[in-house]
Amino acid sequence: MPLPTLVLLGFASGIGAAVASRAELLESPHPAMLTRPFWAWALFAGLVLIPISAYFYLFHGDWFLLYRVDVAAIPSAIALLLFAAEGAIGALGFFAGAMLVRGKKTDLAIALAVLVTVLAAAPIVYFRRELEVVGTYRQFHRGYGLSSFAETALYPGILFMAGVFFLGLVFLVLRLELGSRRAG
């Protein structure tokens, strides 16, 4: 999964977590950041979302960044900021979802989560040429030594990481939904 897709999925996961915990958010007087559902989402981001991004960055970095930047030229501190920003964008999704839920606009929050999830596919479609091949920044821009996406270790890596992401998200949402029902 390329970076733009993971960022959008992180934002949508934040909204989804807020919707799943709507009963708890409605009854809690605390700011969204101090609620149990937010920290559950943050745990998901820290254990699933950001490690998946780190995997793609470390092992398929140029492809992950859509060959827009040479990963070898990025200082590690900048990469850490990139991962922190990804987590912050997901947290913004949770806060937006919590605001909509507390404003009794849960249907709008659900629609926004669905829209952002659908938009997460847009980079895959738009950057299809970049995503069909695997190589380094230099290989891509000079047109030599590229491998087909399906013939590399990236293909099973994407299948595995996508499975981990969606299983983790389903577990999070179901756990928040069940916990929210008990609290409500």
PDB file of N, CA and C in Angstrom, residues 53-148:
ATOM      1  N   SER A  53       3.279   0.940   7.749  1.00  0.00           N
ATOM      2  CA  SER A  53       3.938   1.997   6.966  1.00  0.00           C
ATOM      3  C   SER A  53       5.452   1.877   7.062  1.00  0.00           C
ATOM      4  N   ALA A  54       5.945   1.593   8.255  1.00  0.00           N
ATOM      5  CA  ALA A  54       7.388   1.451   8.436  1.00  0.00           C
ATOM      6  C   ALA A  54       7.925   0.278   7.620  1.00  0.00           C
ATOM      7  N   TYR A  55       7.180  -0.816   7.572  1.00  0.00           N
ATOM      8  CA  TYR A  55       7.594  -1.972   6.758  1.00  0.00           C
ATOM      9  C   TYR A  55       7.763  -1.557   5.297  1.00  0.00           C
ATOM     10  N   PHE A  56       6.729  -0.930   4.748  1.00  0.00           N
ATOM     11  CA  PHE A  56       6.803  -0.545   3.341  1.00  0.00           C
ATOM     12  C   PHE A  56       7.899   0.488   3.110  1.00  0.00           C
ATOM     13  N   TYR A  57       8.071   1.413   4.033  1.00  0.00           N
ATOM     14  CA  TYR A  57       9.107   2.425   3.891  1.00  0.00           C
ATOM     15  C   TYR A  57      10.501   1.786   3.919  1.00  0.00           C
ATOM     16  N   LEU A  58      10.710   0.874   4.842  1.00  0.00           N
ATOM     17  CA  LEU A  58      12.037   0.275   4.992  1.00  0.00           C
ATOM     18  C   LEU A  58      12.388  -0.714   3.880  1.00  0.00           C
ATOM     19  N   PHE A  59      11.420  -1.505   3.442  1.00  0.00           N
ATOM     20  CA  PHE A  59      11.727  -2.565   2.494  1.00  0.00           C
ATOM     21  C   PHE A  59      11.364  -2.248   1.045  1.00  0.00           C
ATOM     22  N   HIS A  60      10.455  -1.313   0.847  1.00  0.00           N
ATOM     23  CA  HIS A  60      10.026  -0.942  -0.507  1.00  0.00           C
ATOM     24  C   HIS A  60       9.796   0.572  -0.567  1.00  0.00           C
ATOM     25  N   GLY A  61      10.711   1.315  -0.003  1.00  0.00           N
ATOM     26  CA  GLY A  61      10.535   2.748   0.216  1.00  0.00           C
ATOM     27  C   GLY A  61      10.251   3.581  -1.013  1.00  0.00           C
ATOM     28  N   ASP A  62      11.008   3.376  -2.069  1.00  0.00           N
ATOM     29  CA  ASP A  62      10.797   4.193  -3.266  1.00  0.00           C
ATOM     30  C   ASP A  62       9.417   3.919  -3.856  1.00  0.00           C
ATOM     31  N   TRP A  63       9.018   2.655  -3.880  1.00  0.00           N
ATOM     32  CA  TRP A  63       7.682   2.283  -4.359  1.00  0.00           C
ATOM     33  C   TRP A  63       6.622   2.879  -3.431  1.00  0.00           C
ATOM     34  N   PHE A  64       6.824   2.773  -2.115  1.00  0.00           N
ATOM     35  CA  PHE A  64       5.905   3.283  -1.104  1.00  0.00           C
ATOM     36  C   PHE A  64       5.661   4.782  -1.275  1.00  0.00           C
ATOM     37  N   LEU A  65       6.701   5.496  -1.662  1.00  0.00           N
ATOM     38  CA  LEU A  65       6.594   6.943  -1.873  1.00  0.00           C
ATOM     39  C   LEU A  65       6.325   7.276  -3.339  1.00  0.00           C
ATOM     40  N   LEU A  66       5.915   6.277  -4.105  1.00  0.00           N
ATOM     41  CA  LEU A  66       5.491   6.434  -5.497  1.00  0.00           C
ATOM     42  C   LEU A  66       6.595   7.012  -6.385  1.00  0.00           C
ATOM     43  N   TYR A  67       7.846   6.716  -6.034  1.00  0.00           N
ATOM     44  CA  TYR A  67       9.006   7.172  -6.789  1.00  0.00           C
ATOM     45  C   TYR A  67       9.070   8.694  -6.900  1.00  0.00           C
ATOM     46  N   ARG A  68       8.456   9.402  -5.960  1.00  0.00           N
ATOM     47  CA  ARG A  68       8.491  10.862  -5.970  1.00  0.00           C
ATOM     48  C   ARG A  68       9.739  11.396  -5.278  1.00  0.00           C
ATOM     49  N   VAL A  69      10.252  10.620  -4.329  1.00  0.00           N
ATOM     50  CA  VAL A  69      11.424  11.025  -3.548  1.00  0.00           C
ATOM     51  C   VAL A  69      12.329   9.806  -3.422  1.00  0.00           C
ATOM     52  N   ASP A  70      13.631  10.032  -3.510  1.00  0.00           N
ATOM     53  CA  ASP A  70      14.594   8.953  -3.307  1.00  0.00           C
ATOM     54  C   ASP A  70      14.722   8.705  -1.810  1.00  0.00           C
ATOM     55  N   VAL A  71      14.324   7.524  -1.372  1.00  0.00           N
ATOM     56  CA  VAL A  71      14.337   7.203   0.054  1.00  0.00           C
ATOM     57  C   VAL A  71      15.740   7.322   0.636  1.00  0.00           C
ATOM     58  N   ALA A  72      16.744   7.017  -0.148  1.00  0.00           N
ATOM     59  CA  ALA A  72      18.128   7.097   0.330  1.00  0.00           C
ATOM     60  C   ALA A  72      18.514   8.523   0.702  1.00  0.00           C
ATOM     61  N   ALA A  73      17.815   9.510   0.169  1.00  0.00           N
ATOM     62  CA  ALA A  73      18.142  10.910   0.442  1.00  0.00           C
ATOM     63  C   ALA A  73      17.352  11.482   1.627  1.00  0.00           C
ATOM     64  N   ILE A  74      16.454  10.687   2.213  1.00  0.00           N
ATOM     65  CA  ILE A  74      15.618  11.186   3.314  1.00  0.00           C
ATOM     66  C   ILE A  74      16.297  10.870   4.640  1.00  0.00           C
ATOM     67  N   PRO A  75      16.589  11.891   5.448  1.00  0.00           N
ATOM     68  CA  PRO A  75      17.154  11.628   6.779  1.00  0.00           C
ATOM     69  C   PRO A  75      16.149  10.859   7.641  1.00  0.00           C
ATOM     70  N   SER A  76      16.669  10.009   8.508  1.00  0.00           N
ATOM     71  CA  SER A  76      15.790   9.171   9.326  1.00  0.00           C
ATOM     72  C   SER A  76      14.873  10.005  10.217  1.00  0.00           C
ATOM     73  N   ALA A  77      15.320  11.178  10.649  1.00  0.00           N
ATOM     74  CA  ALA A  77      14.473  12.040  11.476  1.00  0.00           C
ATOM     75  C   ALA A  77      13.239  12.509  10.702  1.00  0.00           C
ATOM     76  N   ILE A  78      13.415  12.772   9.429  1.00  0.00           N
ATOM     77  CA  ILE A  78      12.277  13.169   8.583  1.00  0.00           C
ATOM     78  C   ILE A  78      11.303  11.999   8.440  1.00  0.00           C
ATOM     79  N   ALA A  79      11.836  10.793   8.286  1.00  0.00           N
ATOM     80  CA  ALA A  79      10.973   9.610   8.189  1.00  0.00           C
ATOM     81  C   ALA A  79      10.162   9.435   9.476  1.00  0.00           C
ATOM     82  N   LEU A  80      10.787   9.648  10.612  1.00  0.00           N
ATOM     83  CA  LEU A  80      10.057   9.558  11.887  1.00  0.00           C
ATOM     84  C   LEU A  80       8.953  10.600  11.963  1.00  0.00           C
ATOM     85  N   LEU A  81       9.229  11.789  11.476  1.00  0.00           N
ATOM     86  CA  LEU A  81       8.195  12.828  11.444  1.00  0.00           C
ATOM     87  C   LEU A  81       7.053  12.434  10.509  1.00  0.00           C
ATOM     88  N   LEU A  82       7.393  11.775   9.415  1.00  0.00           N
ATOM     89  CA  LEU A  82       6.380  11.291   8.480  1.00  0.00           C
ATOM     90  C   LEU A  82       5.439  10.311   9.176  1.00  0.00           C
ATOM     91  N   PHE A  83       5.996   9.377   9.940  1.00  0.00           N
ATOM     92  CA  PHE A  83       5.160   8.411  10.655  1.00  0.00           C
ATOM     93  C   PHE A  83       4.338   9.090  11.750  1.00  0.00           C
ATOM     94  N   ALA A  84       4.925  10.055  12.427  1.00  0.00           N
ATOM     95  CA  ALA A  84       4.171  10.795  13.447  1.00  0.00           C
ATOM     96  C   ALA A  84       3.023  11.572  12.804  1.00  0.00           C
ATOM     97  N   ALA A  85       3.273  12.158  11.653  1.00  0.00           N
ATOM     98  CA  ALA A  85       2.219  12.890  10.942  1.00  0.00           C
ATOM     99  C   ALA A  85       1.105  11.946  10.510  1.00  0.00           C
ATOM    100  N   GLU A  86       1.469  10.750  10.083  1.00  0.00           N
ATOM    101  CA  GLU A  86       0.455   9.771   9.707  1.00  0.00           C
ATOM    102  C   GLU A  86      -0.438   9.435  10.908  1.00  0.00           C
ATOM    103  N   GLY A  87       0.176   9.242  12.064  1.00  0.00           N
ATOM    104  CA  GLY A  87      -0.601   8.993  13.282  1.00  0.00           C
ATOM    105  C   GLY A  87      -1.468  10.184  13.657  1.00  0.00           C
ATOM    106  N   ALA A  88      -0.940  11.391  13.496  1.00  0.00           N
ATOM    107  CA  ALA A  88      -1.706  12.601  13.820  1.00  0.00           C
ATOM    108  C   ALA A  88      -2.907  12.763  12.891  1.00  0.00           C
ATOM    109  N   ILE A  89      -2.746  12.427  11.630  1.00  0.00           N
ATOM    110  CA  ILE A  89      -3.867  12.526  10.680  1.00  0.00           C
ATOM    111  C   ILE A  89      -4.957  11.524  11.061  1.00  0.00           C
ATOM    112  N   GLY A  90      -4.553  10.331  11.467  1.00  0.00           N
ATOM    113  CA  GLY A  90      -5.527   9.351  11.941  1.00  0.00           C
ATOM    114  C   GLY A  90      -6.245   9.826  13.188  1.00  0.00           C
ATOM    115  N   ALA A  91      -5.496  10.457  14.100  1.00  0.00           N
ATOM    116  CA  ALA A  91      -6.103  11.008  15.312  1.00  0.00           C
ATOM    117  C   ALA A  91      -7.094  12.112  14.958  1.00  0.00           C
ATOM    118  N   LEU A  92      -6.764  12.919  13.963  1.00  0.00           N
ATOM    119  CA  LEU A  92      -7.717  13.934  13.497  1.00  0.00           C
ATOM    120  C   LEU A  92      -9.003  13.284  12.996  1.00  0.00           C
ATOM    121  N   GLY A  93      -8.873  12.130  12.365  1.00  0.00           N
ATOM    122  CA  GLY A  93     -10.051  11.384  11.939  1.00  0.00           C
ATOM    123  C   GLY A  93     -10.903  10.988  13.133  1.00  0.00           C
ATOM    124  N   PHE A  94     -10.250  10.525  14.200  1.00  0.00           N
ATOM    125  CA  PHE A  94     -11.005  10.164  15.409  1.00  0.00           C
ATOM    126  C   PHE A  94     -11.699  11.398  15.986  1.00  0.00           C
ATOM    127  N   PHE A  95     -10.974  12.507  16.076  1.00  0.00           N
ATOM    128  CA  PHE A  95     -11.567  13.722  16.648  1.00  0.00           C
ATOM    129  C   PHE A  95     -12.719  14.236  15.792  1.00  0.00           C
ATOM    130  N   ALA A  96     -12.574  14.168  14.470  1.00  0.00           N
ATOM    131  CA  ALA A  96     -13.665  14.587  13.577  1.00  0.00           C
ATOM    132  C   ALA A  96     -14.868  13.672  13.769  1.00  0.00           C
ATOM    133  N   GLY A  97     -14.615  12.368  13.844  1.00  0.00           N
ATOM    134  CA  GLY A  97     -15.701  11.421  14.068  1.00  0.00           C
ATOM    135  C   GLY A  97     -16.370  11.635  15.411  1.00  0.00           C
ATOM    136  N   ALA A  98     -15.579  11.884  16.445  1.00  0.00           N
ATOM    137  CA  ALA A  98     -16.143  12.126  17.773  1.00  0.00           C
ATOM    138  C   ALA A  98     -16.983  13.398  17.793  1.00  0.00           C
ATOM    139  N   MET A  99     -16.512  14.423  17.098  1.00  0.00           N
ATOM    140  CA  MET A  99     -17.265  15.670  17.030  1.00  0.00           C
ATOM    141  C   MET A  99     -18.612  15.451  16.334  1.00  0.00           C
ATOM    142  N   LEU A 100     -18.596  14.689  15.248  1.00  0.00           N
ATOM    143  CA  LEU A 100     -19.845  14.410  14.540  1.00  0.00           C
ATOM    144  C   LEU A 100     -20.777  13.532  15.378  1.00  0.00           C
ATOM    145  N   VAL A 101     -20.222  12.533  16.044  1.00  0.00           N
ATOM    146  CA  VAL A 101     -21.032  11.656  16.893  1.00  0.00           C
ATOM    147  C   VAL A 101     -21.652  12.457  18.033  1.00  0.00           C
ATOM    148  N   ARG A 102     -20.865  13.288  18.675  1.00  0.00           N
ATOM    149  CA  ARG A 102     -21.391  14.085  19.790  1.00  0.00           C
ATOM    150  C   ARG A 102     -22.379  15.147  19.320  1.00  0.00           C
ATOM    151  N   GLY A 103     -22.279  15.524  18.064  1.00  0.00           N
ATOM    152  CA  GLY A 103     -23.236  16.459  17.477  1.00  0.00           C
ATOM    153  C   GLY A 103     -24.455  15.746  16.904  1.00  0.00           C
ATOM    154  N   LYS A 104     -24.587  14.469  17.220  1.00  0.00           N
ATOM    155  CA  LYS A 104     -25.713  13.629  16.771  1.00  0.00           C
ATOM    156  C   LYS A 104     -25.784  13.548  15.234  1.00  0.00           C
ATOM    157  N   LYS A 105     -24.613  13.514  14.616  1.00  0.00           N
ATOM    158  CA  LYS A 105     -24.519  13.389  13.157  1.00  0.00           C
ATOM    159  C   LYS A 105     -23.741  12.121  12.799  1.00  0.00           C
ATOM    160  N   THR A 106     -24.142  11.018  13.428  1.00  0.00           N
ATOM    161  CA  THR A 106     -23.447   9.747  13.218  1.00  0.00           C
ATOM    162  C   THR A 106     -23.529   9.297  11.766  1.00  0.00           C
ATOM    163  N   ASP A 107     -24.674   9.529  11.121  1.00  0.00           N
ATOM    164  CA  ASP A 107     -24.809   9.138   9.713  1.00  0.00           C
ATOM    165  C   ASP A 107     -23.803   9.877   8.839  1.00  0.00           C
ATOM    166  N   LEU A 108     -23.571  11.139   9.148  1.00  0.00           N
ATOM    167  CA  LEU A 108     -22.583  11.912   8.402  1.00  0.00           C
ATOM    168  C   LEU A 108     -21.177  11.367   8.656  1.00  0.00           C
ATOM    169  N   ALA A 109     -20.897  10.970   9.891  1.00  0.00           N
ATOM    170  CA  ALA A 109     -19.590  10.385  10.216  1.00  0.00           C
ATOM    171  C   ALA A 109     -19.380   9.087   9.453  1.00  0.00           C
ATOM    172  N   ILE A 110     -20.416   8.258   9.387  1.00  0.00           N
ATOM    173  CA  ILE A 110     -20.317   7.001   8.641  1.00  0.00           C
ATOM    174  C   ILE A 110     -20.090   7.288   7.160  1.00  0.00           C
ATOM    175  N   ALA A 111     -20.834   8.237   6.615  1.00  0.00           N
ATOM    176  CA  ALA A 111     -20.673   8.597   5.201  1.00  0.00           C
ATOM    177  C   ALA A 111     -19.262   9.117   4.930  1.00  0.00           C
ATOM    178  N   LEU A 112     -18.731   9.916   5.841  1.00  0.00           N
ATOM    179  CA  LEU A 112     -17.372  10.445   5.683  1.00  0.00           C
ATOM    180  C   LEU A 112     -16.344   9.314   5.726  1.00  0.00           C
ATOM    181  N   ALA A 113     -16.526   8.362   6.639  1.00  0.00           N
ATOM    182  CA  ALA A 113     -15.601   7.226   6.726  1.00  0.00           C
ATOM    183  C   ALA A 113     -15.641   6.402   5.440  1.00  0.00           C
ATOM    184  N   VAL A 114     -16.825   6.174   4.913  1.00  0.00           N
ATOM    185  CA  VAL A 114     -16.957   5.419   3.664  1.00  0.00           C
ATOM    186  C   VAL A 114     -16.323   6.186   2.511  1.00  0.00           C
ATOM    187  N   LEU A 115     -16.580   7.481   2.438  1.00  0.00           N
ATOM    188  CA  LEU A 115     -16.005   8.302   1.368  1.00  0.00           C
ATOM    189  C   LEU A 115     -14.478   8.283   1.410  1.00  0.00           C
ATOM    190  N   VAL A 116     -13.903   8.470   2.580  1.00  0.00           N
ATOM    191  CA  VAL A 116     -12.441   8.489   2.699  1.00  0.00           C
ATOM    192  C   VAL A 116     -11.863   7.110   2.367  1.00  0.00           C
ATOM    193  N   THR A 117     -12.553   6.053   2.757  1.00  0.00           N
ATOM    194  CA  THR A 117     -12.090   4.705   2.431  1.00  0.00           C
ATOM    195  C   THR A 117     -12.092   4.480   0.920  1.00  0.00           C
ATOM    196  N   VAL A 118     -13.135   4.940   0.258  1.00  0.00           N
ATOM    197  CA  VAL A 118     -13.190   4.829  -1.211  1.00  0.00           C
ATOM    198  C   VAL A 118     -12.086   5.680  -1.842  1.00  0.00           C
ATOM    199  N   LEU A 119     -11.870   6.870  -1.302  1.00  0.00           N
ATOM    200  CA  LEU A 119     -10.807   7.735  -1.824  1.00  0.00           C
ATOM    201  C   LEU A 119      -9.417   7.130  -1.628  1.00  0.00           C
ATOM    202  N   ALA A 120      -9.277   6.227  -0.650  1.00  0.00           N
ATOM    203  CA  ALA A 120      -7.986   5.575  -0.416  1.00  0.00           C
ATOM    204  C   ALA A 120      -7.559   4.743  -1.623  1.00  0.00           C
ATOM    205  N   ALA A 121      -8.505   4.363  -2.446  1.00  0.00           N
ATOM    206  CA  ALA A 121      -8.174   3.610  -3.665  1.00  0.00           C
ATOM    207  C   ALA A 121      -7.705   4.530  -4.787  1.00  0.00           C
ATOM    208  N   ALA A 122      -7.992   5.804  -4.695  1.00  0.00           N
ATOM    209  CA  ALA A 122      -7.631   6.743  -5.766  1.00  0.00           C
ATOM    210  C   ALA A 122      -6.137   6.771  -6.073  1.00  0.00           C
ATOM    211  N   PRO A 123      -5.253   6.816  -5.065  1.00  0.00           N
ATOM    212  CA  PRO A 123      -3.822   6.800  -5.414  1.00  0.00           C
ATOM    213  C   PRO A 123      -3.404   5.525  -6.135  1.00  0.00           C
ATOM    214  N   ILE A 124      -4.058   4.413  -5.804  1.00  0.00           N
ATOM    215  CA  ILE A 124      -3.720   3.148  -6.462  1.00  0.00           C
ATOM    216  C   ILE A 124      -4.100   3.212  -7.939  1.00  0.00           C
ATOM    217  N   VAL A 125      -5.211   3.837  -8.231  1.00  0.00           N
ATOM    218  CA  VAL A 125      -5.653   3.971  -9.625  1.00  0.00           C
ATOM    219  C   VAL A 125      -4.820   5.035 -10.340  1.00  0.00           C
ATOM    220  N   TYR A 126      -4.653   6.180  -9.715  1.00  0.00           N
ATOM    221  CA  TYR A 126      -3.962   7.296 -10.346  1.00  0.00           C
ATOM    222  C   TYR A 126      -2.479   7.000 -10.604  1.00  0.00           C
ATOM    223  N   PHE A 127      -1.829   6.332  -9.649  1.00  0.00           N
ATOM    224  CA  PHE A 127      -0.401   6.041  -9.767  1.00  0.00           C
ATOM    225  C   PHE A 127      -0.158   4.594 -10.200  1.00  0.00           C
ATOM    226  N   ARG A 128      -1.050   4.068 -11.002  1.00  0.00           N
ATOM    227  CA  ARG A 128      -0.964   2.677 -11.431  1.00  0.00           C
ATOM    228  C   ARG A 128       0.369   2.376 -12.114  1.00  0.00           C
ATOM    229  N   ARG A 129       0.819   3.262 -12.945  1.00  0.00           N
ATOM    230  CA  ARG A 129       2.091   3.052 -13.659  1.00  0.00           C
ATOM    231  C   ARG A 129       3.248   2.872 -12.674  1.00  0.00           C
ATOM    232  N   GLU A 130       3.280   3.690 -11.634  1.00  0.00           N
ATOM    233  CA  GLU A 130       4.337   3.599 -10.633  1.00  0.00           C
ATOM    234  C   GLU A 130       4.218   2.329  -9.802  1.00  0.00           C
ATOM    235  N   LEU A 131       2.992   1.925  -9.500  1.00  0.00           N
ATOM    236  CA  LEU A 131       2.775   0.793  -8.605  1.00  0.00           C
ATOM    237  C   LEU A 131       2.906  -0.567  -9.296  1.00  0.00           C
ATOM    238  N   GLU A 132       2.878  -0.582 -10.615  1.00  0.00           N
ATOM    239  CA  GLU A 132       2.990  -1.844 -11.351  1.00  0.00           C
ATOM    240  C   GLU A 132       4.410  -2.393 -11.390  1.00  0.00           C
ATOM    241  N   VAL A 133       5.388  -1.540 -11.102  1.00  0.00           N
ATOM    242  CA  VAL A 133       6.782  -1.967 -11.152  1.00  0.00           C
ATOM    243  C   VAL A 133       7.467  -1.690  -9.816  1.00  0.00           C
ATOM    244  N   VAL A 134       8.510  -2.469  -9.575  1.00  0.00           N
ATOM    245  CA  VAL A 134       9.251  -2.330  -8.322  1.00  0.00           C
ATOM    246  C   VAL A 134      10.727  -2.167  -8.659  1.00  0.00           C
ATOM    247  N   GLY A 135      11.318  -1.196  -8.031  1.00  0.00           N
ATOM    248  CA  GLY A 135      12.736  -0.922  -8.219  1.00  0.00           C
ATOM    249  C   GLY A 135      13.119   0.256  -7.347  1.00  0.00           C
ATOM    250  N   THR A 136      14.257   0.812  -7.643  1.00  0.00           N
ATOM    251  CA  THR A 136      14.701   1.983  -6.892  1.00  0.00           C
ATOM    252  C   THR A 136      14.246   3.257  -7.605  1.00  0.00           C
ATOM    253  N   TYR A 137      14.415   4.349  -6.930  1.00  0.00           N
ATOM    254  CA  TYR A 137      14.098   5.660  -7.498  1.00  0.00           C
ATOM    255  C   TYR A 137      14.852   5.848  -8.816  1.00  0.00           C
ATOM    256  N   ARG A 138      16.133   5.548  -8.782  1.00  0.00           N
ATOM    257  CA  ARG A 138      16.980   5.720  -9.972  1.00  0.00           C
ATOM    258  C   ARG A 138      16.529   4.797 -11.106  1.00  0.00           C
ATOM    259  N   GLN A 139      16.241   3.536 -10.789  1.00  0.00           N
ATOM    260  CA  GLN A 139      15.797   2.599 -11.822  1.00  0.00           C
ATOM    261  C   GLN A 139      14.494   3.063 -12.463  1.00  0.00           C
ATOM    262  N   PHE A 140      13.582   3.540 -11.630  1.00  0.00           N
ATOM    263  CA  PHE A 140      12.293   3.975 -12.163  1.00  0.00           C
ATOM    264  C   PHE A 140      12.462   5.164 -13.104  1.00  0.00           C
ATOM    265  N   HIS A 141      13.237   6.157 -12.681  1.00  0.00           N
ATOM    266  CA  HIS A 141      13.361   7.376 -13.472  1.00  0.00           C
ATOM    267  C   HIS A 141      14.279   7.210 -14.687  1.00  0.00           C
ATOM    268  N   ARG A 142      15.126   6.201 -14.675  1.00  0.00           N
ATOM    269  CA  ARG A 142      15.997   5.967 -15.837  1.00  0.00           C
ATOM    270  C   ARG A 142      15.494   4.804 -16.693  1.00  0.00           C
ATOM    271  N   GLY A 143      14.449   4.124 -16.216  1.00  0.00           N
ATOM    272  CA  GLY A 143      13.804   3.087 -17.017  1.00  0.00           C
ATOM    273  C   GLY A 143      14.586   1.799 -17.202  1.00  0.00           C
ATOM    274  N   TYR A 144      15.292   1.334 -16.190  1.00  0.00           N
ATOM    275  CA  TYR A 144      16.021   0.071 -16.332  1.00  0.00           C
ATOM    276  C   TYR A 144      15.864  -0.774 -15.061  1.00  0.00           C
ATOM    277  N   GLY A 145      15.994  -2.076 -15.197  1.00  0.00           N
ATOM    278  CA  GLY A 145      16.058  -2.987 -14.059  1.00  0.00           C
ATOM    279  C   GLY A 145      14.819  -3.102 -13.203  1.00  0.00           C
ATOM    280  N   LEU A 146      13.685  -2.695 -13.698  1.00  0.00           N
ATOM    281  CA  LEU A 146      12.457  -2.761 -12.901  1.00  0.00           C
ATOM    282  C   LEU A 146      11.849  -4.155 -12.987  1.00  0.00           C
ATOM    283  N   SER A 147      11.246  -4.593 -11.888  1.00  0.00           N
ATOM    284  CA  SER A 147      10.565  -5.892 -11.851  1.00  0.00           C
ATOM    285  C   SER A 147       9.067  -5.655 -11.826  1.00  0.00           C
ATOM    286  N   SER A 148       8.349  -6.608 -12.353  1.00  0.00           N
ATOM    287  CA  SER A 148       6.894  -6.550 -12.285  1.00  0.00           C
ATOM    288  C   SER A 148       6.451  -6.723 -10.840  1.00  0.00           C
TER     289      SER A 148
END
